[in-house]
Short mmCIF file of C-alpha atoms in Angstrom, two decimals:
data_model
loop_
_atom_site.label_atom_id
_atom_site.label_comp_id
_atom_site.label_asym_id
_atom_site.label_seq_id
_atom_site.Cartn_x
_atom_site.Cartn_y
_atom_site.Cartn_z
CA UNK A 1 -4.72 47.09 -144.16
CA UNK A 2 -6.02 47.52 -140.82
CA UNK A 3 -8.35 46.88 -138.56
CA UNK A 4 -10.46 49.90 -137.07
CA UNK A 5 -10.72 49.52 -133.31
CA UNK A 6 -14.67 50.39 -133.00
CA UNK A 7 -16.40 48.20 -135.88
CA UNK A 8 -13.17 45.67 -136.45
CA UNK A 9 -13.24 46.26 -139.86
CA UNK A 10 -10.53 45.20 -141.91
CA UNK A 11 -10.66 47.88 -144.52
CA UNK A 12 -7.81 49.04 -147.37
CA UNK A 13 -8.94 52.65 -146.45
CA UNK A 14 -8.78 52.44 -142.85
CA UNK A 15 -6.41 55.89 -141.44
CA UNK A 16 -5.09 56.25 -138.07
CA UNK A 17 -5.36 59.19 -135.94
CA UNK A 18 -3.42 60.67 -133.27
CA UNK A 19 -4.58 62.72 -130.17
CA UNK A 20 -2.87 65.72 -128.54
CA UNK A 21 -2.39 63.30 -125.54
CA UNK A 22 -0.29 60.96 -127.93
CA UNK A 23 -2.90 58.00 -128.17
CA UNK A 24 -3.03 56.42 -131.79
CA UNK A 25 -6.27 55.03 -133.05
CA UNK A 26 -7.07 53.25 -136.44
CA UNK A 27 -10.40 53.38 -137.91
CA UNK A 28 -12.09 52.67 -140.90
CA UNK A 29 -14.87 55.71 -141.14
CA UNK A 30 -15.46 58.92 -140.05
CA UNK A 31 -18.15 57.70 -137.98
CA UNK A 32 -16.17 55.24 -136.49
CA UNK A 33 -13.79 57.88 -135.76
CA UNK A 34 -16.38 60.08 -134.17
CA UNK A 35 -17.95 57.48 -131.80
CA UNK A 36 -14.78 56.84 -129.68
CA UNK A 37 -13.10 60.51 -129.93
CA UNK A 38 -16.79 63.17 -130.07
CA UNK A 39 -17.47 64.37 -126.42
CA UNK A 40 -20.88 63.33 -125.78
CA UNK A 41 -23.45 66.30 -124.71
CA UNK A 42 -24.19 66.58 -120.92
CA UNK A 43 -28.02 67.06 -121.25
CA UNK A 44 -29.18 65.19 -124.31
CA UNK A 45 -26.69 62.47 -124.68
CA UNK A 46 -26.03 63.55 -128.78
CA UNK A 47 -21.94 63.14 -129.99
CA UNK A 48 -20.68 66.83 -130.38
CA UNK A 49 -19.29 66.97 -134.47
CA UNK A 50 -19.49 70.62 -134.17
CA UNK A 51 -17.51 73.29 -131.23
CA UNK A 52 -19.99 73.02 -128.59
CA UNK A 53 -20.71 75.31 -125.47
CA UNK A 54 -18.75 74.62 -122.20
CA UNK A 55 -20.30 75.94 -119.49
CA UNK A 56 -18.38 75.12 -115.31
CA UNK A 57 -16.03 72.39 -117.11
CA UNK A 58 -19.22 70.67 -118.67
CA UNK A 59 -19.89 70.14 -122.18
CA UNK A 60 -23.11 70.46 -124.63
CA UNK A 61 -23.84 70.43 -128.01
CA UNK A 62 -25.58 73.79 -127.96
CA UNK A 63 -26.38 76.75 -125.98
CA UNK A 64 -29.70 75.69 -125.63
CA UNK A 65 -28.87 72.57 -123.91
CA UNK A 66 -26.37 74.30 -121.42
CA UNK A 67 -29.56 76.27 -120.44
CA UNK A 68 -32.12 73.68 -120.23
CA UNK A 69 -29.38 71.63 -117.96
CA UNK A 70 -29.83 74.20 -115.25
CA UNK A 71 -26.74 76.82 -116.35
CA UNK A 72 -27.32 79.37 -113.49
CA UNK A 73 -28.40 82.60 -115.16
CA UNK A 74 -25.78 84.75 -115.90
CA UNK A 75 -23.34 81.93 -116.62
CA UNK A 76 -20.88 82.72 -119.58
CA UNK A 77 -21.42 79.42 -121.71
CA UNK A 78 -18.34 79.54 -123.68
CA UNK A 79 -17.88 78.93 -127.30
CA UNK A 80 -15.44 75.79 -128.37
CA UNK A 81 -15.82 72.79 -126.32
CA UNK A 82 -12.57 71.72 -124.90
CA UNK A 83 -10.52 75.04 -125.78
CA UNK A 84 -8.70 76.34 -122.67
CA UNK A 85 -8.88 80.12 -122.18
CA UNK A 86 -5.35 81.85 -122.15
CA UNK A 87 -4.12 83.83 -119.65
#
């Protein structure tokens, strides 16, 4: 067993997960899970569970956030929070 870093649970089910980065964290839920690793949105504060908008290196949960937060019109608010264009 271990014990999940956000709750302290000491759970039989409890998994571990590792980032990209190389960081190892043990937890006993999904929502555990998602409350230390989900980016939170810029304008109304909600965990993103989904792919997001990034729009100038900030993140939101939705388009319509990234517009309500001021995006300048025009801006391209890209699809798949965190995903780094190529090339």
């Amino acid at each position: 067993m271990a014990v999940c870093e956000v709750c302290g649970n000491d759970y039989y089910m409890s998994f571990e997960v590792r980032t990209v980065s190389g960081q190892v964290h043990i937890f006993d839920s999904i929502e555990c899970a998602a409350h230390r690793l989900a980016p939170v949105c810029e304008h109304c504060r909600c965990r993103i569970l989904g792919h997001g908008v990034e729009v100038e290196g900030q993140l939101f949960c939705c388009a319509h956030c990234a517009r309500d937060s001021g995006a300048p019109e025009g801006t391209a608010i890209r699809d798949s929070v965190g995903a780094h264009p190529v090339g």
